[in-house]
Amino acid sequence: RHPLALPLPAGHRLWQSADAVLAIGTRLGRPYCEWGTDEALNVIRIDSDRTRLEAGFVDLSIVGDAQATVEGIEQRLADYRAPSRAAELAAMREAVEREFAALDPQAGFVAALRAAIPDDGVLVDELTQIGYACRIGYPVYAPRTYVTSSYQGALGYGFATALGAKAAQRRRAVVSVNGDGGFLYTSNDLATAVQHRLGVVAVVFNDNAYGNVLREQEANGYQLGTALHNPDFVRYARAFGALAQRVHTAAALADAIRDALSRDLPTVIEVPVGVMTDPWPLLRLPRVRGAAHSTKEAR
């Protein structure tokens, strides 16, 4: 909710004209690999792990604890007053939100997730259409409440990871967002969830396919190994002793999640879906700066 907290596409736009970037505890993987760098961009990285700072593409490396280091910088800049960019950033946020709203039906389902999950609730995404959309448009209001496989791209990690999150934070709401293909990697852990009364809510968006791969295949004129033969997910979950239901709309999904979060047994909510709008134009953003600039060491 802070005016300086912006979604990924807004960061991409700011990257185009930035003269200096302060990166705290991040590899900057996507900006380096996709958005580009050049001699006009100065990168300052803060990390507690020295080995992460040895990869290059950095003008100034600071090894240290994030909070202590930032507080030290803040003290040095106590008398500095930058001109406000509030209006510019607010307009940028609104533009990105309008673009995201056109991502149908993902935007509606992401809004339903956010409406139903408490601010301190944990969302565990997956490599699925709604999971990708969450990375652009799901607002995160508290630390450690959004769990993702990030650059590792581990299809199928989500449901099992959500069980771990719930075991560690039993008082918090934990919601797992899955596609049908990814969910079936570890869905047998419903037995574990029921046995230990881990009240994870697993939302399964079912398009009977590895939908993202299928889209790329069809764009290249073929289809191979991406169609799935699924069980009835409601009956499947109930066979383990879990709770389960099927919904078809974003509004019904929000109501189902709220109801499921009041229970101490795992719940599977199946959402049958069809072909979704391609999210990649908002995710795989083009290079906006030139060739990589040379590494400069500073101590």
Short mmCIF file of C-alpha atoms in Angstrom, two decimals, residues 32-296:
data_model
loop_
_atom_site.label_atom_id
_atom_site.label_comp_id
_atom_site.label_asym_id
_atom_site.label_seq_id
_atom_site.Cartn_x
_atom_site.Cartn_y
_atom_site.Cartn_z
CA TYR A 32 19.78 -8.20 -15.73
CA CYS A 33 18.69 -10.99 -18.07
CA GLU A 34 15.72 -9.38 -19.78
CA TRP A 35 15.61 -5.62 -19.24
CA GLY A 36 19.23 -4.90 -20.06
CA THR A 37 22.00 -2.71 -18.63
CA ASP A 38 24.29 -0.03 -20.02
CA GLU A 39 27.04 2.35 -18.99
CA ALA A 40 24.51 4.95 -17.81
CA LEU A 41 23.04 2.62 -15.20
CA ASN A 42 24.80 2.40 -11.82
CA VAL A 43 23.88 -0.63 -9.71
CA ILE A 44 24.40 -0.74 -5.94
CA ARG A 45 23.70 -4.09 -4.30
CA ILE A 46 23.32 -4.89 -0.61
CA ASP A 47 23.43 -8.53 0.47
CA SER A 48 24.49 -10.45 3.56
CA ASP A 49 25.97 -13.18 1.32
CA ARG A 50 29.24 -12.06 -0.25
CA THR A 51 29.16 -14.79 -2.90
CA ARG A 52 25.98 -13.36 -4.40
CA LEU A 53 27.77 -10.09 -5.05
CA GLU A 54 30.60 -11.69 -7.01
CA ALA A 55 28.53 -12.38 -10.13
CA GLY A 56 29.34 -9.03 -11.71
CA PHE A 57 27.18 -6.29 -13.23
CA VAL A 58 27.54 -4.24 -10.07
CA ASP A 59 29.15 -0.86 -9.52
CA LEU A 60 29.13 -0.91 -5.73
CA SER A 61 28.80 -3.98 -3.49
CA ILE A 62 27.89 -3.66 0.17
CA VAL A 63 28.06 -6.80 2.31
CA GLY A 64 25.80 -6.44 5.31
CA ASP A 65 22.49 -7.00 7.00
CA ALA A 66 19.72 -5.33 5.00
CA GLN A 67 18.05 -3.48 7.86
CA ALA A 68 21.24 -2.27 9.53
CA THR A 69 22.77 -1.17 6.22
CA VAL A 70 19.69 0.70 5.05
CA GLU A 71 19.36 2.41 8.41
CA GLY A 72 22.97 3.54 8.11
CA ILE A 73 22.36 4.94 4.62
CA GLU A 74 19.22 6.65 5.87
CA GLN A 75 21.20 8.39 8.61
CA ARG A 76 23.75 9.66 6.08
CA LEU A 77 20.93 11.04 3.91
CA ALA A 78 18.95 12.58 6.77
CA ASP A 79 19.29 16.10 5.33
CA TYR A 80 18.62 15.15 1.72
CA ARG A 81 15.23 16.05 0.27
CA ALA A 82 14.31 14.66 -3.11
CA PRO A 83 11.55 16.19 -5.22
CA SER A 84 8.28 14.29 -4.97
CA ARG A 85 7.44 11.82 -7.72
CA ALA A 86 4.17 10.77 -6.09
CA ALA A 87 1.93 11.90 -8.95
CA GLU A 88 4.13 10.22 -11.58
CA LEU A 89 4.25 6.92 -9.71
CA ALA A 90 0.51 6.97 -8.95
CA ALA A 91 -0.23 7.44 -12.65
CA MET A 92 2.15 4.60 -13.52
CA ARG A 93 0.47 2.30 -11.01
CA GLU A 94 -2.98 3.12 -12.39
CA ALA A 95 -1.83 2.44 -15.95
CA VAL A 96 -0.44 -0.98 -15.01
CA GLU A 97 -3.58 -1.85 -13.05
CA ARG A 98 -5.70 -1.04 -16.11
CA GLU A 99 -3.55 -3.31 -18.24
CA PHE A 100 -3.76 -6.08 -15.66
CA ALA A 101 -7.54 -5.75 -15.43
CA ALA A 102 -7.71 -6.68 -19.12
CA LEU A 103 -6.10 -10.03 -18.33
CA ASP A 104 -9.29 -12.08 -18.30
CA PRO A 105 -10.27 -14.18 -16.38
CA GLN A 106 -7.06 -14.15 -14.35
CA ALA A 107 -7.51 -10.63 -12.97
CA GLY A 108 -10.92 -11.49 -11.53
CA PHE A 109 -9.65 -14.63 -9.82
CA VAL A 110 -6.60 -12.81 -8.42
CA ALA A 111 -8.90 -10.13 -6.99
CA ALA A 112 -11.03 -12.85 -5.41
CA LEU A 113 -7.96 -14.40 -3.77
CA ARG A 114 -6.87 -11.04 -2.35
CA ALA A 115 -10.38 -10.24 -1.10
CA ALA A 116 -10.70 -13.57 0.72
CA ILE A 117 -7.21 -13.92 2.22
CA PRO A 118 -6.42 -11.85 5.35
CA ASP A 119 -3.55 -9.36 5.14
CA ASP A 120 -1.30 -11.73 7.12
CA GLY A 121 -2.47 -14.83 5.25
CA VAL A 122 0.07 -16.75 3.16
CA LEU A 123 -0.41 -17.31 -0.56
CA VAL A 124 1.72 -20.02 -2.21
CA ASP A 125 1.67 -19.68 -5.98
CA GLU A 126 2.44 -22.27 -8.66
CA LEU A 127 3.60 -22.35 -12.26
CA THR A 128 0.07 -21.97 -13.52
CA GLN A 129 -1.96 -19.30 -15.26
CA ILE A 130 -3.36 -17.75 -12.07
CA GLY A 131 0.00 -18.14 -10.33
CA TYR A 132 1.73 -16.17 -13.09
CA ALA A 133 -0.96 -13.50 -12.84
CA CYS A 134 -0.45 -13.27 -9.08
CA ARG A 135 3.17 -12.32 -9.66
CA ILE A 136 1.96 -9.21 -11.47
CA GLY A 137 -1.29 -8.30 -9.76
CA TYR A 138 -1.60 -9.83 -6.28
CA PRO A 139 -0.94 -7.10 -3.68
CA VAL A 140 1.23 -8.29 -0.77
CA TYR A 141 0.58 -6.48 2.52
CA ALA A 142 2.91 -8.18 5.01
CA PRO A 143 6.37 -9.79 4.96
CA ARG A 144 6.65 -13.50 4.18
CA THR A 145 3.05 -13.82 3.02
CA TYR A 146 3.78 -14.60 -0.64
CA VAL A 147 5.74 -17.78 -1.40
CA THR A 148 6.98 -18.54 -4.89
CA SER A 149 9.55 -20.80 -6.54
CA SER A 150 10.85 -17.62 -8.21
CA TYR A 151 13.47 -18.19 -10.90
CA GLN A 152 13.72 -21.92 -10.12
CA GLY A 153 10.49 -22.65 -12.01
CA ALA A 154 9.61 -25.76 -9.99
CA LEU A 155 6.29 -27.02 -11.35
CA GLY A 156 4.44 -29.03 -8.69
CA TYR A 157 6.16 -27.57 -5.63
CA GLY A 158 3.16 -25.52 -4.51
CA PHE A 159 0.78 -27.73 -2.55
CA ALA A 160 3.51 -29.49 -0.55
CA THR A 161 5.14 -26.13 0.17
CA ALA A 162 1.82 -24.79 1.42
CA LEU A 163 1.58 -27.68 3.89
CA GLY A 164 4.98 -26.67 5.25
CA ALA A 165 3.86 -23.06 5.58
CA LYS A 166 0.75 -24.13 7.47
CA ALA A 167 2.69 -26.45 9.76
CA ALA A 168 4.97 -23.53 10.62
CA GLN A 169 2.19 -20.93 10.95
CA ARG A 170 -0.91 -22.79 12.09
CA ARG A 171 -2.76 -19.64 13.13
CA ARG A 172 -2.38 -18.04 9.70
CA ALA A 173 -4.53 -18.61 6.67
CA VAL A 174 -2.60 -20.50 3.97
CA VAL A 175 -3.92 -20.73 0.41
CA SER A 176 -2.29 -22.76 -2.35
CA VAL A 177 -2.94 -21.76 -5.98
CA ASN A 178 -2.55 -24.64 -8.41
CA GLY A 179 -3.18 -25.78 -11.92
CA ASP A 180 -4.50 -29.29 -12.38
CA GLY A 181 -1.15 -30.56 -13.67
CA GLY A 182 0.94 -29.05 -10.88
CA PHE A 183 -1.48 -30.12 -8.16
CA LEU A 184 -1.25 -33.77 -9.18
CA TYR A 185 2.50 -33.77 -8.47
CA THR A 186 1.91 -33.89 -4.70
CA SER A 187 -1.88 -34.10 -4.27
CA ASN A 188 -1.48 -37.41 -2.43
CA ASP A 189 -0.17 -35.30 0.46
CA LEU A 190 -3.83 -34.60 1.18
CA ALA A 191 -3.40 -37.70 3.36
CA THR A 192 -0.73 -35.87 5.36
CA ALA A 193 -2.85 -32.74 5.57
CA VAL A 194 -5.87 -34.63 6.89
CA GLN A 195 -3.80 -36.72 9.30
CA HIS A 196 -2.21 -33.65 10.86
CA ARG A 197 -5.24 -31.37 10.42
CA LEU A 198 -3.40 -28.84 8.30
CA GLY A 199 -6.16 -26.54 7.13
CA VAL A 200 -4.59 -25.49 3.83
CA VAL A 201 -6.98 -24.28 1.15
CA ALA A 202 -5.90 -25.67 -2.23
CA VAL A 203 -7.49 -23.91 -5.19
CA VAL A 204 -7.16 -26.00 -8.35
CA PHE A 205 -7.77 -24.21 -11.64
CA ASN A 206 -8.60 -27.07 -13.97
CA ASP A 207 -8.19 -26.70 -17.74
CA ASN A 208 -7.34 -30.38 -18.31
CA ALA A 209 -3.94 -29.44 -19.67
CA TYR A 210 -0.51 -28.07 -18.94
CA GLY A 211 -2.06 -24.84 -20.15
CA ASN A 212 0.98 -22.62 -20.41
CA VAL A 213 3.01 -25.18 -22.37
CA LEU A 214 -0.01 -25.95 -24.55
CA ARG A 215 -0.31 -22.27 -25.49
CA GLU A 216 3.32 -22.16 -26.59
CA GLN A 217 2.96 -25.41 -28.53
CA GLU A 218 -0.12 -24.21 -30.38
CA ALA A 219 1.64 -20.94 -31.23
CA ASN A 220 4.28 -23.10 -32.93
CA GLY A 221 1.76 -25.30 -34.73
CA TYR A 222 1.80 -28.53 -32.74
CA GLN A 223 0.56 -30.23 -29.54
CA LEU A 224 2.44 -32.93 -27.66
CA GLY A 225 2.00 -34.36 -24.15
CA THR A 226 0.09 -31.41 -22.73
CA ALA A 227 -3.48 -32.78 -22.57
CA LEU A 228 -4.32 -34.31 -19.17
CA HIS A 229 -6.76 -36.98 -18.02
CA ASN A 230 -7.82 -35.80 -14.56
CA PRO A 231 -9.78 -37.31 -11.71
CA ASP A 232 -12.91 -35.69 -10.33
CA PHE A 233 -10.98 -33.42 -7.95
CA VAL A 234 -13.90 -33.02 -5.52
CA ARG A 235 -14.42 -36.76 -5.11
CA TYR A 236 -10.65 -37.31 -5.08
CA ALA A 237 -10.15 -34.90 -2.17
CA ARG A 238 -13.10 -36.29 -0.22
CA ALA A 239 -11.65 -39.80 -0.58
CA PHE A 240 -8.77 -38.62 1.64
CA GLY A 241 -11.19 -37.13 4.18
CA ALA A 242 -10.57 -33.57 3.03
CA LEU A 243 -13.29 -31.05 2.35
CA ALA A 244 -13.98 -30.12 -1.25
CA GLN A 245 -16.26 -28.19 -3.54
CA ARG A 246 -16.44 -26.89 -7.11
CA VAL A 247 -17.08 -23.26 -8.08
CA HIS A 248 -17.24 -21.50 -11.42
CA THR A 249 -16.92 -17.74 -10.78
CA ALA A 250 -14.56 -15.35 -9.04
CA ALA A 251 -17.26 -14.26 -6.58
CA ALA A 252 -18.05 -17.86 -5.66
CA LEU A 253 -14.33 -18.55 -5.24
CA ALA A 254 -13.95 -15.72 -2.72
CA ASP A 255 -16.91 -17.03 -0.71
CA ALA A 256 -15.58 -20.60 -0.82
CA ILE A 257 -12.13 -19.56 0.41
CA ARG A 258 -13.59 -17.56 3.31
CA ASP A 259 -15.69 -20.55 4.34
CA ALA A 260 -12.76 -22.98 4.04
CA LEU A 261 -10.45 -20.78 6.14
CA SER A 262 -12.78 -21.22 9.11
CA ARG A 263 -12.09 -24.98 9.21
CA ASP A 264 -9.14 -27.01 10.46
CA LEU A 265 -9.21 -29.62 7.69
CA PRO A 266 -7.68 -29.14 4.25
CA THR A 267 -10.07 -27.99 1.56
CA VAL A 268 -9.80 -28.43 -2.20
CA ILE A 269 -11.69 -25.92 -4.33
CA GLU A 270 -11.83 -26.88 -7.99
CA VAL A 271 -12.40 -24.09 -10.52
CA PRO A 272 -13.03 -25.39 -14.06
CA VAL A 273 -11.54 -22.96 -16.58
CA GLY A 274 -10.93 -22.75 -20.31
CA VAL A 275 -8.25 -21.05 -22.37
CA MET A 276 -7.00 -17.90 -20.65
CA THR A 277 -5.58 -14.66 -21.97
CA ASP A 278 -1.82 -14.84 -22.52
CA PRO A 279 -0.13 -13.24 -19.46
CA TRP A 280 3.37 -13.18 -20.91
CA PRO A 281 3.25 -9.70 -22.47
CA LEU A 282 3.04 -8.39 -18.88
CA LEU A 283 5.60 -10.85 -17.53
CA ARG A 284 8.28 -11.31 -20.15
CA LEU A 285 9.04 -7.65 -20.68
CA PRO A 286 11.41 -6.54 -23.46
CA ARG A 287 14.96 -5.23 -23.12
CA VAL A 288 14.93 -1.47 -22.60
CA ARG A 289 18.63 -0.79 -22.11
CA GLY A 290 21.67 -1.59 -24.22
CA ALA A 291 24.60 -3.93 -23.81
CA ALA A 292 25.70 -5.07 -20.36
CA HIS A 293 28.05 -2.59 -18.74
CA SER A 294 31.42 -3.57 -17.37
CA THR A 295 31.82 -4.77 -13.82
CA LYS A 296 33.29 -2.22 -11.41
#
